[in-house]
Amino acid sequence: MEAPIRAREALGFILFSLLFSICRSSSLNHLLISNAERRIDLSSHIVKVYLTLKVENAGSTPTSEVLLSFPPTQADHLATVEALVTKGKRKKTTLVRLDVKATELPDAPNDAKYFTIYLANPLKSGESTTIEVLYLLTHSQEPFPAEIAQSESQLVYYRDSALILSPYHIKQQTTFIKTPSTKVESFTRVEPSNRAGTEIKYGPYEDHPPYSFSPILIHFENNSPFAVVEELVREVEISHWGNLQVTEQYTLVHAGARHKGVFSRVDYQSRPTLNGASSLRYLLARLPPRVHSVYYRDEIGNISSSHLRTDSRKSELEIEPRYPLFGGWKATFVIGYGLPLQDFLFETSDDRRYLNFTFGCPLLETVVDKLTVKVVLPEGSKDPSAVVPFPVEQHLETKYSYLDVVGRTVVVMEKKNLVPAHNSHFQVYYTFKPIFMLAEPLMLASAFFLFFVACVAYLHIDLSIRK
Amino acid sequence: MAAPETSTAAVPTLYTNNTLRNAFGGVLSFFILLLIGVMAFSIRLFSVIKYESVIHEFDPYFNYRVTQFLAKNGIYEFWNWFDDRTWYPLGRVIGGTVYPGLTLTAGTIWWLLNSLNIPLSVETVCVFTAPIFSAFASWATYLLTKEVKGTGAGLTAAALLAMVPSYISRSVAGSYDNEAVAIFALIFTFYLYIKTLNTGSLFYATLNSIAYFYMVCSWGGYTFIINLIPMHVLLCIVTGRFSSRLYIAYAPLVVLGTLLAALVPVVGFNAVMTSEHFASFLVFIIIHVVAFVYYIKGILSPKMFKVAVTLVVSVGLAVCCAVIAVLIALVASSPTKGWSGRSLSLLDPTYASKYIPIIASVSEHQPPTWPSYFMDINVLAFLVPAGIIACFLPLSDASSFVVLYIATSVYFSGVMVRLMLVLAPAACITSGIALSQAFDVFTGSIKFQLTGASSNTEVDAAETSSSTAESQTDAVKTEKPEETAKNRPSRKSKKKEREHGEKPSTEAKAEKKRLLALPLESSVISLLLLVLLGAFYVVHCVWAAAEAYSAPSIVLTSRSHDGLHVFDDFREAYAWLRHNTDVDDKVASWWDYGYQTTAMANRTVIVDNNTWNNTHIATVGTAMSSPERAAWEIFHSLDVKYVLVVFGGLVGYPSDDINKFLWMVRIGGGVFPHIKEPDYLRDGQYRIDSQATPTMLNCLMYKLSYYRFVETDGKGFDRVRQTEIGKKYFKLTHFEEAFTTHHWMVRIYKLKPPKNRIRGKTKKSKSKTSSTTSSPKRSGTKKKNPWQ
């Protein structure tokens, strides 16, 4: 695939292949993938795709950029893309994380979306390297039938391509798809393909030109609850008196097949595996260690069905919504907890302070459609700046809390479409003078002092007109 | 606050020493009061500690919802609020039908805190309003009792009130109801009345009207004030205690108070038009006539006066007769004789059960039993008579008021268990007086016996506050003309004058004391017994607060061998409704759950706890007691999408809908006569087992409660009724189960949509109906739907 003309000819033969542009950067044309293996894990509602690419530089110039491409439907649901490269030989291998950035190419065929992987060392001509890519897709399993009764199990569609969509020529590729159970209603056959147990294998396919595409549809049973947090607001309030107060407001929805008709408690209680197999019974939240004063409530009061297990390394909070969530049912709740400040607040060498805290949602196996993280800095802190490992929208707000006069600065960060993999740390830097800690106690003390002075003055002055 | 006013016994030889003592006494009583306030607040926190900070029961949820609206939308929107979430399809004008005092109070507190940047939620403020106001109420009790019998009695009464179980039952944290602030308003109004009566100050009279206004804002029980005070005025006039102070205490209250009361939308012109207020106007006229007579008497010679009296009486009687005849005719023309149903049921205890089942169905409107007196006021019941006797020694204007107050409130509490709440402050005041007098006598005699009659001064010094209070009242009596003459003397001059006036009387007191002294042993033993009685009272109150009155009733707990079990089914159901039904869906349930449904589930209800429309409630009652088809038609005509029933049979929760069902039948039958109570009773017995009547076993309430219940244990054993249910296997044709909570305590059913008409079928059914329209069954179902 040296010349663009030849590439175009090759494309024409493939039924579902996409057209692409004339001009490409030089690196595009000189790379090829000698071997690709893709493992798609469909066991939960978050689709995990492990892609192992053996990239070879067939061109003459060294290059350090490798492109990944996604069809637009997948790109919308793409939560995160990570790339790793193995270093060293044999037993001494270490994994090195590579930078991945979303890239716009001016003439992408059929609106394909691109991500660029930046290699640590440029790939010289003739060399090859193995890149491990992990990407997660949310909302990619479509329930069909869209409405199920209580006793039915949940069947979903998963759409993808049997061939890996790539801007490069792929010499050999295989795709393994893991389904949660052996119950697979149907799957598209693209020979050679076969199914064994919970695994469907597509391939190996030889020599497919760039942008080859062969849609497949898998219809299978997935009874794992589709826990989706439509909106999550996390508020982290720093108090320099030694406490970090976290308040998380959830709007939870079961995004699986909608519940239809009757909900019978007697069936649900007597035969829990058959009835409401896909219902969401409980959630597990992984909280930091040394968590204290945990509460779990909603707008009408405390929810008594929760358990907290703590040990020195982590705390696990098991929460049950007030009622089991069936498809389409919603619930809102608030989780709040306090943490010792010294575990999360540090000082830099230049006398600034920074908060080091996890960004994402502490619930396991949940997708968050929209997350807002608010870091409430103590009153009087200045120059806030946030460092987040992935792109987020940021702005500042002011919040008035207990006896504030000038208000507290709030760093607000927003991000859409999050998965548990986003639970990495972020930092908020700010400067703060400890004297501000005394402002409110002094204010209260002086207010009381003035009050008593006024009382004393009133008692000692005779205000009557007549003597 | 109390410091300058506790200036008491003055011994001329120890003048400087005494001021120090007074100062100490003042500071001491200030701190005691502070502690009483803290105690009143904290004894009511058991519910928060044992359960959670949550609004309790039924009515508080409505008040909470109104407060939320007020906090969100402001006062003007609040007055104009038309609530379309309730009484569908009628709606309710909230601003004009609610006593706004509680809501405005909590709203103001919330607003104040938030403007100080203390971000408490509306819920938190609402939960803690009642405990805060009970602290205020105990301080008001102190002030009132101090006016009557002095500081010692005041402190005792305040301490008693702070923990009287009857009041605790209505004011635990979370019990956000009108009574929470109204009791404070009631006592404070009485205090200001007594204060005006004692001082004759127009300043206090004005304050009194304002306090009365606050009371009118807060609670329908304000009619108690506006009837009790005229009664007391009348009593004073009759017993020849008329004075200008009485006039000042009463006349401004009626004029200003009535004007202010009419400003409250829910009262409005009722303040001058209903019979509850007539007594005050009548006494208002009488007091003017009496005042006029006294004036005339003052300027005429006795002979002329007699002539004038005969002239006026003969003319006046004729005029009065005419006026009274007109009044009686006016009153008699109205069907209830101008009295509202609730007031009538107060005057005639059997009225409600005879005519208004909806009032009679509420448990708190039943007459109390003797144990409930012991439960609610405990040892105070025994101390009250002693207190009444103490009030007669000597009888002053103020103490006669207390006697009148206790007498009337005892009567009212006997009519309605809810009004035990009005009795409680009166009982506390009289018991406080009794206790403090008894302590006075005993400690006084102990000191007298110990020190002997050697030195007079020491006896005098040993005199505790209440004897001085007696002297104070004596002094007030002797100085009446002098005191009334000056409007508002400065504190210092007043103090001096009082001390001067008291000198001779205290000398006399010492002599009297020596004669009244009891033997040492008996007084020590009596003292110990009194302390024991007090201790028993405290133990009982703490127990009542912790165990009996702290349950929020929306979340239940039970203790079993494997720990605490929580039944949170109500909120489970309400949360489900809130999140998983359409925002405009209508939910039908018995009226008990109306307020909770609107507040917690935010869904439109057909009827709620504000039982203003009997017909509407009867419609729901009729639907619940009708067979499925007829019930479906009624509910469908009301746009109902979900029907909610409370069922306790699985876990043994006794106050469920099956146990309330007879009231539904009675209320429904009261408006729609085809529902007959005997149809649901087998030989006069209410039962749901196999002996139950077919009407009972086929009514909607039975079916919705027991639908598929038999599948839980195979027998269908109802744990509340302790019996197996009568009809075990049946299907629902017009309803489907939408949600049942974890312990089955709330079951929600969805109305099935009407079936589509199929052309062929319509014809068939048409021919069928034409053949069966003449049959009585068909016409019967037609009649059953009152909304067609």
CSV table of C-alpha atoms in Angstrom, one decimal, chain A residues 59-380:
chain,number,residue,atom,x,y,z
A,59,GLY,CA,7.8,3.9,5.5
A,60,SER,CA,11.1,5.6,5.3
A,61,THR,CA,10.7,8.3,7.9
A,62,PRO,CA,10.5,7.7,11.6
A,63,THR,CA,7.1,8.4,13.1
A,64,SER,CA,5.8,8.7,16.7
A,65,GLU,CA,2.1,9.0,16.0
A,66,VAL,CA,-0.3,6.2,15.6
A,67,LEU,CA,-3.9,6.8,14.8
A,68,LEU,CA,-6.9,4.9,16.1
A,69,SER,CA,-10.3,5.4,14.4
A,70,PHE,CA,-13.8,4.8,15.5
A,71,PRO,CA,-17.1,4.9,13.8
A,72,PRO,CA,-19.1,8.0,14.9
A,73,THR,CA,-21.8,5.9,16.7
A,74,GLN,CA,-19.1,4.4,18.8
A,75,ALA,CA,-17.2,7.6,19.3
A,76,ASP,CA,-20.2,9.2,20.9
A,77,HIS,CA,-20.3,6.5,23.5
A,78,LEU,CA,-16.6,6.3,24.0
A,79,ALA,CA,-15.7,7.0,27.6
A,80,THR,CA,-12.0,6.6,27.7
A,81,VAL,CA,-9.1,5.4,25.6
A,82,GLU,CA,-5.9,4.3,27.0
A,83,ALA,CA,-2.8,3.0,25.3
A,84,LEU,CA,0.1,1.1,26.8
A,85,VAL,CA,3.3,0.0,25.3
A,86,THR,CA,5.4,-2.9,26.6
A,87,LYS,CA,9.0,-2.2,27.2
A,88,GLY,CA,11.8,-4.6,27.8
A,89,LYS,CA,12.3,-8.2,26.9
A,90,ARG,CA,10.8,-11.3,28.2
A,91,LYS,CA,10.3,-11.3,31.9
A,92,LYS,CA,11.4,-7.7,32.6
A,93,THR,CA,8.6,-6.2,30.7
A,94,THR,CA,7.1,-3.0,32.0
A,95,LEU,CA,4.0,-1.2,30.8
A,96,VAL,CA,4.4,2.4,29.9
A,97,ARG,CA,1.4,4.6,29.5
A,98,LEU,CA,1.2,6.6,26.3
A,99,ASP,CA,-0.5,9.9,25.6
A,100,VAL,CA,-3.7,9.6,23.8
A,101,LYS,CA,-5.5,12.6,22.3
A,102,ALA,CA,-8.6,13.1,20.3
A,103,THR,CA,-7.7,14.3,16.9
A,104,GLU,CA,-9.7,15.9,14.1
A,105,LEU,CA,-8.7,15.0,10.6
A,106,PRO,CA,-10.0,17.3,7.9
A,107,ASP,CA,-11.4,14.6,5.7
A,108,ALA,CA,-12.4,11.6,7.7
A,109,PRO,CA,-14.5,9.2,5.7
A,110,ASN,CA,-18.1,9.0,7.0
A,111,ASP,CA,-17.3,11.1,10.0
A,112,ALA,CA,-15.0,8.6,11.5
A,113,LYS,CA,-13.4,10.0,14.7
A,114,TYR,CA,-9.7,9.7,15.5
A,115,PHE,CA,-7.4,9.4,18.5
A,116,THR,CA,-3.7,9.8,18.2
A,117,ILE,CA,-1.4,7.7,20.3
A,118,TYR,CA,2.0,9.4,20.8
A,119,LEU,CA,4.7,6.9,21.1
A,120,ALA,CA,7.4,7.6,23.6
A,121,ASN,CA,10.2,6.8,21.1
A,122,PRO,CA,9.7,7.4,17.4
A,123,LEU,CA,9.3,4.3,15.5
A,124,LYS,CA,12.1,4.1,13.0
A,125,SER,CA,11.7,2.8,9.5
A,126,GLY,CA,11.3,-1.0,9.5
A,127,GLU,CA,10.8,-1.3,13.3
A,128,SER,CA,7.7,-2.5,14.9
A,129,THR,CA,6.1,-2.2,18.3
A,130,THR,CA,3.2,-3.6,20.2
A,131,ILE,CA,0.6,-1.2,21.6
A,132,GLU,CA,-2.1,-2.3,24.0
A,133,VAL,CA,-5.2,-0.2,23.7
A,134,LEU,CA,-8.1,-0.3,26.1
A,135,TYR,CA,-11.2,1.6,25.4
A,136,LEU,CA,-14.6,1.6,27.2
A,137,LEU,CA,-17.9,2.1,25.6
A,138,THR,CA,-21.1,3.2,27.5
A,139,HIS,CA,-24.7,2.9,26.4
A,140,SER,CA,-23.6,0.6,23.6
A,141,GLN,CA,-25.9,-2.3,24.5
A,142,GLU,CA,-29.4,-1.7,23.3
A,143,PRO,CA,-32.1,-3.7,25.1
A,144,PHE,CA,-34.3,-5.6,22.7
A,145,PRO,CA,-37.1,-6.1,23.4
A,146,ALA,CA,-37.1,-2.7,24.8
A,147,GLU,CA,-39.8,-3.5,27.4
A,148,ILE,CA,-39.8,-6.7,29.5
A,149,ALA,CA,-42.1,-8.0,32.2
A,150,GLN,CA,-40.8,-8.8,35.7
A,151,SER,CA,-40.1,-12.5,35.0
A,152,GLU,CA,-38.4,-12.0,31.6
A,153,SER,CA,-34.6,-11.7,31.3
A,154,GLN,CA,-33.0,-8.9,29.6
A,155,LEU,CA,-31.8,-9.3,26.1
A,156,VAL,CA,-29.6,-6.8,24.4
A,157,TYR,CA,-28.1,-6.0,21.0
A,158,TYR,CA,-24.5,-5.1,20.5
A,159,ARG,CA,-23.4,-3.6,17.3
A,160,ASP,CA,-19.8,-3.5,16.1
A,161,SER,CA,-17.7,-4.4,13.1
A,162,ALA,CA,-16.1,-7.8,12.6
A,163,LEU,CA,-13.1,-6.0,11.1
A,164,ILE,CA,-11.3,-3.4,13.1
A,165,LEU,CA,-11.8,0.0,11.7
A,166,SER,CA,-8.4,1.4,11.1
A,167,PRO,CA,-6.7,3.9,8.9
A,168,TYR,CA,-4.0,1.4,8.3
A,169,HIS,CA,-3.7,-1.8,6.4
A,170,ILE,CA,-4.1,-4.7,8.7
A,171,LYS,CA,-2.4,-7.9,7.8
A,172,GLN,CA,-4.0,-10.2,10.2
A,173,GLN,CA,-6.8,-9.7,12.8
A,174,THR,CA,-8.9,-11.6,15.2
A,175,THR,CA,-11.8,-10.5,17.4
A,176,PHE,CA,-13.0,-12.3,20.5
A,177,ILE,CA,-16.3,-11.3,22.0
A,178,LYS,CA,-17.1,-12.4,25.5
A,179,THR,CA,-20.8,-12.5,26.4
A,180,PRO,CA,-22.0,-12.6,30.0
A,181,SER,CA,-23.7,-16.0,29.6
A,182,THR,CA,-24.0,-18.8,27.1
A,183,LYS,CA,-27.5,-17.5,26.1
A,184,VAL,CA,-26.9,-15.9,22.7
A,185,GLU,CA,-30.0,-15.5,20.6
A,186,SER,CA,-28.2,-14.7,17.4
A,187,PHE,CA,-25.0,-13.3,16.0
A,188,THR,CA,-23.9,-12.2,12.6
A,189,ARG,CA,-21.7,-14.6,10.9
A,190,VAL,CA,-18.7,-13.3,9.0
A,191,GLU,CA,-16.7,-16.4,8.0
A,192,PRO,CA,-14.6,-17.6,9.6
A,193,SER,CA,-16.5,-17.1,12.9
A,194,ASN,CA,-17.7,-19.5,15.5
A,195,ARG,CA,-19.0,-19.6,19.0
A,196,ALA,CA,-17.8,-21.6,21.9
A,197,GLY,CA,-19.3,-21.2,25.4
A,198,THR,CA,-19.4,-17.5,26.3
A,199,GLU,CA,-17.0,-16.6,23.5
A,200,ILE,CA,-17.6,-15.7,19.9
A,201,LYS,CA,-14.6,-15.6,17.7
A,202,TYR,CA,-14.4,-13.6,14.4
A,203,GLY,CA,-11.4,-14.2,12.3
A,204,PRO,CA,-8.6,-14.6,11.7
A,205,TYR,CA,-9.0,-12.3,8.7
A,206,GLU,CA,-6.1,-11.7,6.5
A,207,ASP,CA,-5.0,-8.5,4.6
A,208,HIS,CA,-7.8,-6.0,5.0
A,209,PRO,CA,-7.1,-2.5,3.6
A,210,PRO,CA,-7.8,0.7,5.6
A,211,TYR,CA,-11.3,1.5,6.7
A,212,SER,CA,-12.6,-2.0,6.2
A,213,PHE,CA,-15.9,-2.4,7.9
A,214,SER,CA,-18.2,-5.4,8.3
A,215,PRO,CA,-21.1,-4.7,10.7
A,216,ILE,CA,-22.1,-7.4,13.1
A,217,LEU,CA,-25.0,-7.7,15.5
A,218,ILE,CA,-25.0,-9.8,18.5
A,219,HIS,CA,-28.2,-10.5,20.4
A,220,PHE,CA,-27.6,-12.0,23.8
A,221,GLU,CA,-28.8,-12.1,27.4
A,222,ASN,CA,-27.3,-9.6,29.8
A,223,ASN,CA,-28.9,-9.6,33.2
A,224,SER,CA,-26.4,-7.3,34.8
A,225,PRO,CA,-28.2,-4.2,36.0
A,226,PHE,CA,-27.6,-1.2,33.9
A,227,ALA,CA,-26.8,1.3,36.6
A,228,VAL,CA,-26.5,4.7,35.1
A,229,VAL,CA,-26.1,7.8,37.2
A,230,GLU,CA,-27.7,10.5,35.0
A,231,GLU,CA,-26.3,13.3,37.1
A,232,LEU,CA,-23.9,13.3,39.9
A,233,VAL,CA,-22.8,16.4,41.8
A,234,ARG,CA,-19.8,15.8,44.1
A,235,GLU,CA,-19.1,18.6,46.5
A,236,VAL,CA,-15.8,18.5,48.4
A,237,GLU,CA,-15.6,21.0,51.1
A,238,ILE,CA,-12.2,21.7,52.7
A,239,SER,CA,-12.1,22.9,56.3
A,240,HIS,CA,-8.7,23.7,57.6
A,241,TRP,CA,-9.9,22.6,61.0
A,242,GLY,CA,-9.1,19.1,59.9
A,243,ASN,CA,-12.1,17.8,57.9
A,244,LEU,CA,-12.9,17.1,54.3
A,245,GLN,CA,-16.6,16.9,53.8
A,246,VAL,CA,-17.8,15.1,50.7
A,247,THR,CA,-21.4,15.3,49.6
A,248,GLU,CA,-22.6,13.3,46.5
A,249,GLN,CA,-26.0,13.8,45.0
A,250,TYR,CA,-27.0,11.0,42.7
A,251,THR,CA,-29.8,10.6,40.2
A,252,LEU,CA,-29.7,6.9,39.5
A,253,VAL,CA,-31.6,5.2,36.7
A,254,HIS,CA,-31.8,1.6,35.5
A,255,ALA,CA,-31.0,2.0,31.8
A,256,GLY,CA,-31.8,-1.5,30.8
A,257,ALA,CA,-35.0,-2.8,29.2
A,258,ARG,CA,-38.0,-0.9,30.6
A,259,HIS,CA,-40.2,-2.6,33.1
A,260,LYS,CA,-43.6,-3.4,31.7
A,261,GLY,CA,-46.8,-4.1,33.6
A,262,VAL,CA,-47.0,-5.6,37.0
A,263,PHE,CA,-44.5,-5.5,39.8
A,264,SER,CA,-45.4,-8.4,42.1
A,265,ARG,CA,-43.6,-8.4,45.4
A,266,VAL,CA,-44.6,-11.9,46.1
A,267,ASP,CA,-42.9,-13.2,43.0
A,268,TYR,CA,-39.9,-11.0,43.6
A,269,GLN,CA,-39.5,-12.3,47.1
A,270,SER,CA,-40.2,-15.9,46.6
A,271,ARG,CA,-38.2,-16.5,43.4
A,272,PRO,CA,-35.6,-13.8,43.2
A,273,THR,CA,-33.5,-15.4,40.4
A,274,LEU,CA,-36.3,-15.9,38.0
A,275,ASN,CA,-38.2,-12.7,38.8
A,276,GLY,CA,-36.4,-9.4,38.3
A,277,ALA,CA,-33.1,-11.0,37.3
A,278,SER,CA,-32.0,-7.7,35.8
A,279,SER,CA,-33.2,-5.5,38.6
A,280,LEU,CA,-30.8,-3.3,40.5
A,281,ARG,CA,-30.8,-4.4,44.1
A,282,TYR,CA,-27.7,-2.9,45.6
A,283,LEU,CA,-24.7,-0.8,44.7
A,284,LEU,CA,-21.2,-0.9,46.1
A,285,ALA,CA,-19.4,2.4,46.7
A,286,ARG,CA,-15.7,2.3,47.3
A,287,LEU,CA,-14.8,5.1,49.6
A,288,PRO,CA,-11.3,6.2,50.9
A,289,PRO,CA,-10.1,4.7,54.1
A,290,ARG,CA,-10.6,6.4,57.5
A,291,VAL,CA,-14.0,7.6,56.3
A,292,HIS,CA,-16.3,8.8,59.1
A,293,SER,CA,-19.9,10.1,59.6
A,294,VAL,CA,-21.2,8.5,56.5
A,295,TYR,CA,-24.8,9.2,55.7
A,296,TYR,CA,-27.1,7.9,53.0
A,297,ARG,CA,-30.4,9.7,52.6
A,298,ASP,CA,-32.7,11.2,50.1
A,299,GLU,CA,-35.1,14.2,50.1
A,300,ILE,CA,-37.5,12.5,52.4
A,301,GLY,CA,-35.1,11.2,55.0
A,302,ASN,CA,-32.6,8.6,55.9
A,303,ILE,CA,-32.5,5.4,53.9
A,304,SER,CA,-31.8,2.6,56.4
A,305,SER,CA,-30.6,-0.1,54.1
A,306,SER,CA,-26.9,0.4,53.9
A,307,HIS,CA,-23.8,-1.2,55.3
A,308,LEU,CA,-20.4,0.2,55.8
A,309,ARG,CA,-17.3,-2.0,56.0
A,310,THR,CA,-14.0,-0.3,56.8
A,311,ASP,CA,-10.5,-1.5,57.0
A,312,SER,CA,-7.2,0.2,56.9
A,313,ARG,CA,-6.9,0.3,53.1
A,314,LYS,CA,-10.4,1.1,51.9
A,315,SER,CA,-14.0,1.5,53.0
A,316,GLU,CA,-16.8,-0.1,51.3
A,317,LEU,CA,-20.3,1.2,51.5
A,318,GLU,CA,-23.0,-1.1,50.3
A,319,ILE,CA,-26.2,0.8,49.6
A,320,GLU,CA,-29.6,-0.4,48.6
A,321,PRO,CA,-32.0,2.0,47.0
A,322,ARG,CA,-35.4,2.3,48.8
A,323,TYR,CA,-36.9,-0.1,46.2
A,324,PRO,CA,-35.3,-2.4,43.7
A,325,LEU,CA,-34.8,-0.6,40.5
A,326,PHE,CA,-36.3,-2.2,37.4
A,327,GLY,CA,-35.7,-1.0,33.9
A,328,GLY,CA,-36.5,2.6,33.5
A,329,TRP,CA,-37.1,3.2,37.2
A,330,LYS,CA,-35.3,6.1,38.9
A,331,ALA,CA,-34.1,6.9,42.4
A,332,THR,CA,-32.3,9.9,43.8
A,333,PHE,CA,-30.1,9.9,46.9
A,334,VAL,CA,-27.3,11.6,48.7
A,335,ILE,CA,-24.2,10.1,50.2
A,336,GLY,CA,-22.1,12.2,52.4
A,337,TYR,CA,-19.0,11.4,54.5
A,338,GLY,CA,-16.2,13.1,56.2
A,339,LEU,CA,-12.5,12.4,55.8
A,340,PRO,CA,-9.4,13.4,57.7
A,341,LEU,CA,-7.9,16.4,56.0
A,342,GLN,CA,-4.2,15.3,56.3
A,343,ASP,CA,-4.8,12.4,54.0
A,344,PHE,CA,-5.8,14.6,51.1
A,345,LEU,CA,-4.3,18.1,51.6
A,346,PHE,CA,-0.6,18.7,51.0
A,347,GLU,CA,1.7,21.7,50.7
A,348,THR,CA,3.9,22.4,47.8
A,349,SER,CA,7.4,23.7,48.2
A,350,ASP,CA,6.3,27.2,47.2
A,351,ASP,CA,3.8,27.5,50.1
A,352,ARG,CA,0.8,26.6,48.1
A,353,ARG,CA,-1.6,24.0,49.2
A,354,TYR,CA,-3.2,21.4,47.1
A,355,LEU,CA,-6.0,18.9,47.4
A,356,ASN,CA,-5.4,15.5,46.0
A,357,PHE,CA,-8.7,13.6,45.5
A,358,THR,CA,-10.3,11.1,43.2
A,359,PHE,CA,-12.4,12.6,40.4
A,360,GLY,CA,-14.9,10.0,39.4
A,361,CYS,CA,-17.9,8.3,40.9
A,362,PRO,CA,-17.1,5.9,43.8
A,363,LEU,CA,-19.9,3.4,42.8
A,364,LEU,CA,-18.6,0.3,41.1
A,365,GLU,CA,-19.8,-0.6,37.6
A,366,THR,CA,-21.8,2.5,37.0
A,367,VAL,CA,-21.8,4.9,34.2
A,368,VAL,CA,-22.1,8.6,35.0
A,369,ASP,CA,-23.6,10.6,32.2
A,370,LYS,CA,-22.8,14.0,33.7
A,371,LEU,CA,-20.5,14.6,36.6
A,372,THR,CA,-20.0,17.9,38.4
A,373,VAL,CA,-17.2,18.1,40.9
A,374,LYS,CA,-17.2,21.1,43.1
A,375,VAL,CA,-14.2,21.8,45.3
A,376,VAL,CA,-15.2,24.4,48.0
A,377,LEU,CA,-12.1,26.1,49.2
A,378,PRO,CA,-12.0,27.7,52.6
A,379,GLU,CA,-12.9,31.4,52.8
A,380,GLY,CA,-10.0,33.6,52.0
